[in-house]
CSV table of C-alpha atoms in Angstrom, one decimal:
chain,number,residue,atom,x,y,z
A,1,MET,CA,84.0,-6.7,202.3
A,2,GLU,CA,83.6,-9.7,204.5
A,3,GLY,CA,85.8,-9.5,207.5
A,4,GLU,CA,86.8,-6.4,209.3
A,5,GLY,CA,90.0,-4.6,208.5
A,6,GLN,CA,93.0,-3.0,210.0
A,7,GLY,CA,93.8,0.1,208.0
A,8,GLU,CA,97.1,0.1,206.2
A,9,VAL,CA,98.3,3.4,204.9
A,10,CYS,CA,100.9,3.4,202.2
A,11,ASP,CA,103.8,5.9,202.5
A,12,LEU,CA,104.6,5.5,198.8
A,13,VAL,CA,108.3,4.6,199.4
A,14,GLY,CA,109.5,3.5,196.0
A,15,GLY,CA,106.3,4.4,194.2
A,16,GLY,CA,105.8,6.8,191.3
A,17,PRO,CA,106.2,10.6,191.5
A,18,HIS,CA,103.8,12.9,193.3
A,19,LEU,CA,101.5,10.1,194.4
A,20,THR,CA,98.9,10.6,197.1
A,21,PRO,CA,97.9,8.2,199.9
A,22,ALA,CA,96.4,4.8,199.2
A,23,LEU,CA,94.5,3.4,202.1
A,24,SER,CA,93.6,-0.3,202.3
A,25,PHE,CA,91.9,-2.6,204.8
A,26,GLN,CA,93.3,-6.0,205.7
A,27,GLU,CA,90.7,-8.6,206.5
A,28,ARG,CA,89.9,-10.2,209.8
A,29,GLU,CA,91.5,-7.6,212.1
A,30,PRO,CA,89.9,-4.7,214.0
A,31,VAL,CA,88.8,-1.9,211.7
A,32,ALA,CA,90.2,1.6,212.2
A,33,PRO,CA,87.0,3.7,212.2
A,34,HIS,CA,88.6,6.9,210.9
A,35,VAL,CA,92.0,7.4,209.4
A,36,GLU,CA,93.4,10.7,208.3
A,37,PRO,CA,96.8,10.5,206.6
A,38,THR,CA,99.0,13.5,207.6
A,39,TRP,CA,101.6,13.2,204.9
A,40,GLU,CA,101.9,13.7,201.1
A,41,GLY,CA,103.8,11.7,198.5
A,42,ARG,CA,106.8,13.5,197.0
A,43,THR,CA,109.0,12.7,194.1
A,44,ALA,CA,110.5,9.2,193.7
A,45,GLY,CA,113.8,10.4,195.2
A,46,ASP,CA,112.2,12.3,198.1
A,47,GLN,CA,109.3,10.3,199.4
A,48,THR,CA,109.5,10.9,203.1
A,49,CYS,CA,106.8,11.2,205.7
A,50,GLU,CA,106.0,14.5,207.4
A,51,SER,CA,106.9,14.8,211.0
A,52,GLY,CA,104.3,13.1,213.2
A,53,THR,CA,103.1,10.7,210.6
A,54,GLN,CA,104.4,7.6,212.3
A,55,LYS,CA,103.1,8.7,215.6
A,56,GLY,CA,99.7,9.5,214.1
A,57,ALA,CA,99.7,6.1,212.4
A,58,ARG,CA,100.4,4.3,215.6
A,59,LYS,CA,97.6,6.2,217.4
A,60,ALA,CA,95.1,5.3,214.6
A,61,GLY,CA,96.1,1.7,214.8
A,62,VAL,CA,97.6,1.6,211.3
A,63,ARG,CA,101.1,1.0,209.9
A,64,LEU,CA,103.0,2.5,207.1
A,65,GLY,CA,104.0,0.4,204.1
A,66,SER,CA,105.0,0.5,200.5
A,67,LEU,CA,102.7,1.2,197.6
A,68,ALA,CA,103.0,-2.3,196.4
A,69,GLU,CA,102.2,-3.7,199.8
A,70,ALA,CA,99.1,-1.6,200.2
A,71,ALA,CA,97.9,-2.3,196.6
A,72,SER,CA,98.2,-6.1,197.2
A,73,CYS,CA,95.6,-6.1,200.0
A,74,PRO,CA,92.1,-7.6,199.4
A,75,VAL,CA,90.5,-4.2,199.6
A,76,VAL,CA,92.2,-1.0,198.5
A,77,VAL,CA,90.7,2.5,199.2
A,78,LEU,CA,92.2,5.3,197.1
A,79,ALA,CA,92.3,8.5,199.1
A,80,ALA,CA,93.6,10.8,196.4
A,81,PRO,CA,92.5,14.1,194.8
A,82,VAL,CA,90.6,13.7,191.5
A,83,SER,CA,93.5,15.4,189.8
A,84,LYS,CA,95.9,12.7,190.9
A,85,LEU,CA,93.6,9.7,190.7
A,86,ALA,CA,94.6,8.5,187.2
A,87,GLU,CA,98.3,8.6,188.3
A,88,VAL,CA,97.5,6.5,191.4
A,89,VAL,CA,95.4,4.1,189.4
A,90,SER,CA,98.2,3.6,187.0
A,91,ALA,CA,100.7,3.0,189.8
A,92,ILE,CA,98.7,0.4,191.7
A,93,GLY,CA,97.5,-1.6,188.7
A,94,PRO,CA,100.4,-4.0,188.5
A,95,HIS,CA,100.2,-4.8,192.2
A,96,LEU,CA,96.5,-5.6,192.5
A,97,ARG,CA,95.6,-9.2,193.2
A,98,PRO,CA,92.8,-10.9,191.2
A,99,GLY,CA,89.5,-10.5,192.9
A,100,ALA,CA,90.6,-7.4,194.9
A,101,LEU,CA,88.1,-4.6,195.5
A,102,VAL,CA,89.1,-1.1,194.8
A,103,LEU,CA,87.2,1.9,196.1
A,104,ASP,CA,87.7,5.7,195.9
A,105,VAL,CA,86.5,8.4,198.2
A,106,ALA,CA,86.5,11.4,195.8
A,107,SER,CA,84.0,14.2,195.9
A,108,VAL,CA,82.9,13.6,192.3
A,109,LYS,CA,81.9,10.3,191.0
A,110,MET,CA,81.5,10.4,187.2
A,111,VAL,CA,85.2,11.3,186.6
A,112,ALA,CA,86.5,9.0,189.3
A,113,ALA,CA,84.4,6.0,188.1
A,114,ARG,CA,85.6,6.5,184.5
A,115,ILE,CA,89.3,6.7,185.6
A,116,MET,CA,89.0,3.5,187.6
A,117,ALA,CA,87.0,1.6,185.0
A,118,GLU,CA,89.4,2.5,182.2
A,119,GLY,CA,92.6,2.3,184.2
A,120,LEU,CA,92.2,-0.7,186.6
A,121,PRO,CA,92.7,-4.3,185.4
A,122,ASP,CA,89.6,-6.3,184.6
A,123,HIS,CA,90.3,-8.8,187.4
A,124,VAL,CA,89.4,-6.4,190.2
A,125,GLY,CA,86.0,-5.1,191.4
A,126,ILE,CA,85.4,-1.3,191.5
A,127,VAL,CA,83.2,0.7,193.8
A,128,ALA,CA,83.0,4.5,193.7
A,129,THR,CA,82.1,6.0,197.1
A,130,HIS,CA,81.7,9.4,198.6
A,131,PRO,CA,81.6,9.9,202.4
A,132,LEU,CA,79.1,12.8,202.7
A,133,PHE,CA,80.9,14.2,205.8
A,134,GLY,CA,84.4,15.4,206.8
A,135,PRO,CA,86.6,15.3,209.9
A,136,GLN,CA,84.5,18.0,211.6
A,137,SER,CA,81.3,16.0,211.3
A,138,ALA,CA,83.0,12.7,212.2
A,139,ARG,CA,84.5,13.9,215.5
A,140,SER,CA,81.7,12.5,217.6
A,141,GLY,CA,81.5,9.2,215.6
A,142,LEU,CA,80.4,7.8,212.3
A,143,LYS,CA,77.1,6.3,213.2
A,144,GLY,CA,74.3,7.9,211.2
A,145,LEU,CA,76.5,9.8,208.8
A,146,LYS,CA,75.8,9.4,205.1
A,147,ILE,CA,77.9,7.8,202.4
A,148,ALA,CA,77.1,7.4,198.7
A,149,VAL,CA,78.1,4.0,197.2
A,150,CYS,CA,78.2,3.5,193.4
A,151,PRO,CA,78.8,-0.1,192.3
A,152,ILE,CA,80.9,0.1,189.1
A,153,ARG,CA,82.3,-3.4,188.4
A,154,GLY,CA,81.6,-6.7,190.0
A,155,ARG,CA,79.5,-7.5,193.1
A,156,GLY,CA,81.6,-5.7,195.6
A,157,GLY,CA,79.3,-2.7,195.8
A,158,LEU,CA,76.6,-4.5,197.7
A,159,ARG,CA,79.2,-6.1,200.0
A,160,ALA,CA,80.8,-2.8,200.7
A,161,ALA,CA,77.4,-1.2,201.4
A,162,ALA,CA,76.5,-4.0,203.8
A,163,PHE,CA,79.8,-3.6,205.6
A,164,LEU,CA,79.5,0.2,205.9
A,165,ARG,CA,76.0,-0.1,207.2
A,166,LYS,CA,76.5,-3.0,209.6
A,167,HIS,CA,80.0,-2.4,211.0
A,168,LEU,CA,80.4,1.4,210.8
A,169,GLY,CA,76.7,2.4,211.3
A,170,LEU,CA,76.7,4.6,208.2
A,171,ASP,CA,73.6,5.6,206.3
A,172,VAL,CA,74.4,4.1,202.9
A,173,ILE,CA,72.9,5.7,199.8
A,174,LEU,CA,73.2,3.3,196.8
A,175,THR,CA,73.2,5.4,193.7
A,176,ASP,CA,75.1,5.8,190.4
A,177,PRO,CA,77.8,8.3,189.5
A,178,GLU,CA,75.6,10.6,187.4
A,179,ALA,CA,72.8,10.8,189.9
A,180,HIS,CA,75.4,11.5,192.6
A,181,ASP,CA,77.0,14.3,190.7
A,182,ARG,CA,73.7,15.9,189.8
A,183,ALA,CA,72.8,16.1,193.5
A,184,ALA,CA,76.2,17.0,194.7
A,185,ALA,CA,76.4,20.0,192.3
A,186,SER,CA,73.8,21.7,194.5
A,187,VAL,CA,74.4,20.0,197.9
A,188,GLN,CA,78.2,20.6,197.8
A,189,GLY,CA,78.6,23.1,195.1
A,190,LEU,CA,76.4,25.7,196.7
A,191,THR,CA,77.6,25.0,200.2
A,192,HIS,CA,81.3,25.5,199.3
A,193,LEU,CA,80.6,28.4,197.0
A,194,ILE,CA,78.7,30.3,199.7
A,195,ALA,CA,81.3,29.4,202.4
A,196,LYS,CA,84.0,30.7,200.1
A,197,VAL,CA,82.2,34.1,199.8
A,198,PHE,CA,81.6,34.2,203.6
A,199,VAL,CA,85.3,33.6,204.3
A,200,GLU,CA,86.4,36.3,201.9
A,201,MET,CA,84.0,38.8,203.6
A,202,GLU,CA,85.6,38.2,207.0
A,203,PRO,CA,85.9,39.5,209.7
A,204,LEU,CA,82.2,39.1,210.3
A,205,PRO,CA,80.3,39.7,213.6
A,206,THR,CA,80.8,37.0,216.3
A,207,ARG,CA,78.8,38.4,219.3
A,208,MET,CA,75.7,40.2,218.2
A,209,THR,CA,74.4,37.4,216.0
A,210,THR,CA,71.2,35.5,215.3
A,211,LYS,CA,70.7,31.8,215.5
A,212,SER,CA,70.4,31.6,211.7
A,213,PHE,CA,73.6,33.4,211.3
A,214,ASP,CA,75.4,31.2,213.8
A,215,LEU,CA,74.2,28.1,211.9
A,216,LEU,CA,75.5,29.6,208.6
A,217,MET,CA,78.9,30.3,210.2
A,218,GLN,CA,78.8,26.7,211.6
A,219,ALA,CA,78.4,25.4,208.1
A,220,VAL,CA,81.2,27.7,206.9
A,221,GLY,CA,83.4,26.4,209.7
A,222,MET,CA,82.8,22.8,208.6
A,223,VAL,CA,84.4,23.3,205.2
A,224,ARG,CA,86.7,26.3,205.6
A,225,ASN,CA,89.8,24.1,206.2
A,226,ASP,CA,89.2,21.7,203.3
A,227,ALA,CA,92.1,21.3,201.0
A,228,PRO,CA,92.0,23.5,197.8
A,229,GLU,CA,91.8,20.3,195.8
A,230,VAL,CA,88.4,19.5,197.4
A,231,PHE,CA,86.9,22.9,196.3
A,232,ASP,CA,88.4,22.6,192.9
A,233,ALA,CA,87.0,19.1,192.4
A,234,ILE,CA,83.5,20.1,193.6
A,235,GLU,CA,83.3,23.2,191.5
A,236,ARG,CA,85.3,22.2,188.4
A,237,ALA,CA,85.4,18.4,188.1
A,238,ASN,CA,81.6,17.9,188.6
A,239,PRO,CA,80.1,18.4,185.2
A,240,TYR,CA,76.8,19.8,186.6
A,241,ALA,CA,78.3,22.3,189.0
A,242,ALA,CA,78.7,25.1,186.4
A,243,ASP,CA,75.0,25.2,185.6
A,244,VAL,CA,74.1,25.3,189.4
A,245,ARG,CA,76.5,28.2,189.8
A,246,ARG,CA,75.0,30.1,186.8
A,247,ARG,CA,71.5,29.7,188.2
A,248,PHE,CA,72.7,30.8,191.7
A,249,PHE,CA,74.4,33.9,190.4
A,250,ALA,CA,71.5,34.7,188.1
A,251,HIS,CA,69.1,34.7,191.0
A,252,ALA,CA,71.5,36.7,193.1
A,253,SER,CA,72.0,39.3,190.3
A,254,ARG,CA,68.2,39.6,189.9
A,255,LEU,CA,67.8,40.3,193.6
A,256,GLU,CA,70.6,42.8,193.5
A,257,ARG,CA,68.9,44.7,190.6
A,258,GLU,CA,65.6,44.6,192.5
A,259,LEU,CA,67.1,45.9,195.7
A,260,SER,CA,69.1,48.6,193.8
A,261,GLU,CA,65.9,50.1,192.3
A,262,PRO,CA,64.1,52.9,194.1
A,263,ARG,CA,61.5,51.5,196.5
A,264,SER,CA,58.5,52.8,194.5
A,265,ASN,CA,59.7,51.1,191.4
A,266,ALA,CA,60.6,47.9,193.2
A,267,MET,CA,57.0,47.8,194.7
A,268,GLY,CA,55.6,48.1,191.1
């Protein structure tokens, strides 16, 4: 990832059905530090941008283009839900230039890495990444925030890690997809699971609270507006998440049984 890039967000005009955004960085132009597409791909006959997309693109310093145009860039970042990633990979394959670097930003890495390794042509490098933060965390800047980087094919992983560390100030964690998913099953799986329960219990107190409760609600607020696809990927696509959930609910059930017993029995 030598050279800094101007983000180019594809609007999928003329692409396949139901595709989600592809984000690429063109070399040797100022990098857009944070890009959030505000549109969704629709069917081939109805692929139009949502209102405000062009304005948002101009504000972010990016331009809209076709799928083929974005996929032909030196570096292509796939910002698609895990459930749509195979479809996007299939669509961009014919347009990728030899030596290009393809990255994803999905919340789970084993599935994403397999889809890219199996679906992308052999002449491109592959890096699976996961920014360990969202829009809420990045509002005050990217410096010091964490990102997991998993080199999959070629030497682009180390180049990407160096770029992210040097130019964006991110705390880069070099790892592999399995180690990432094992850790994320607890780090993300438990966070989103607990947040989901808190949200379903609302309304909750907002004035007479403790600092610890405020911190919990702050954590809930950081993920409450995540797309449903994010929660689904974290809890279903991660192969280790189910075991973490079982352990969590087993401990919660044990505590419930203990607290439901008469105090004398609970005290032994």
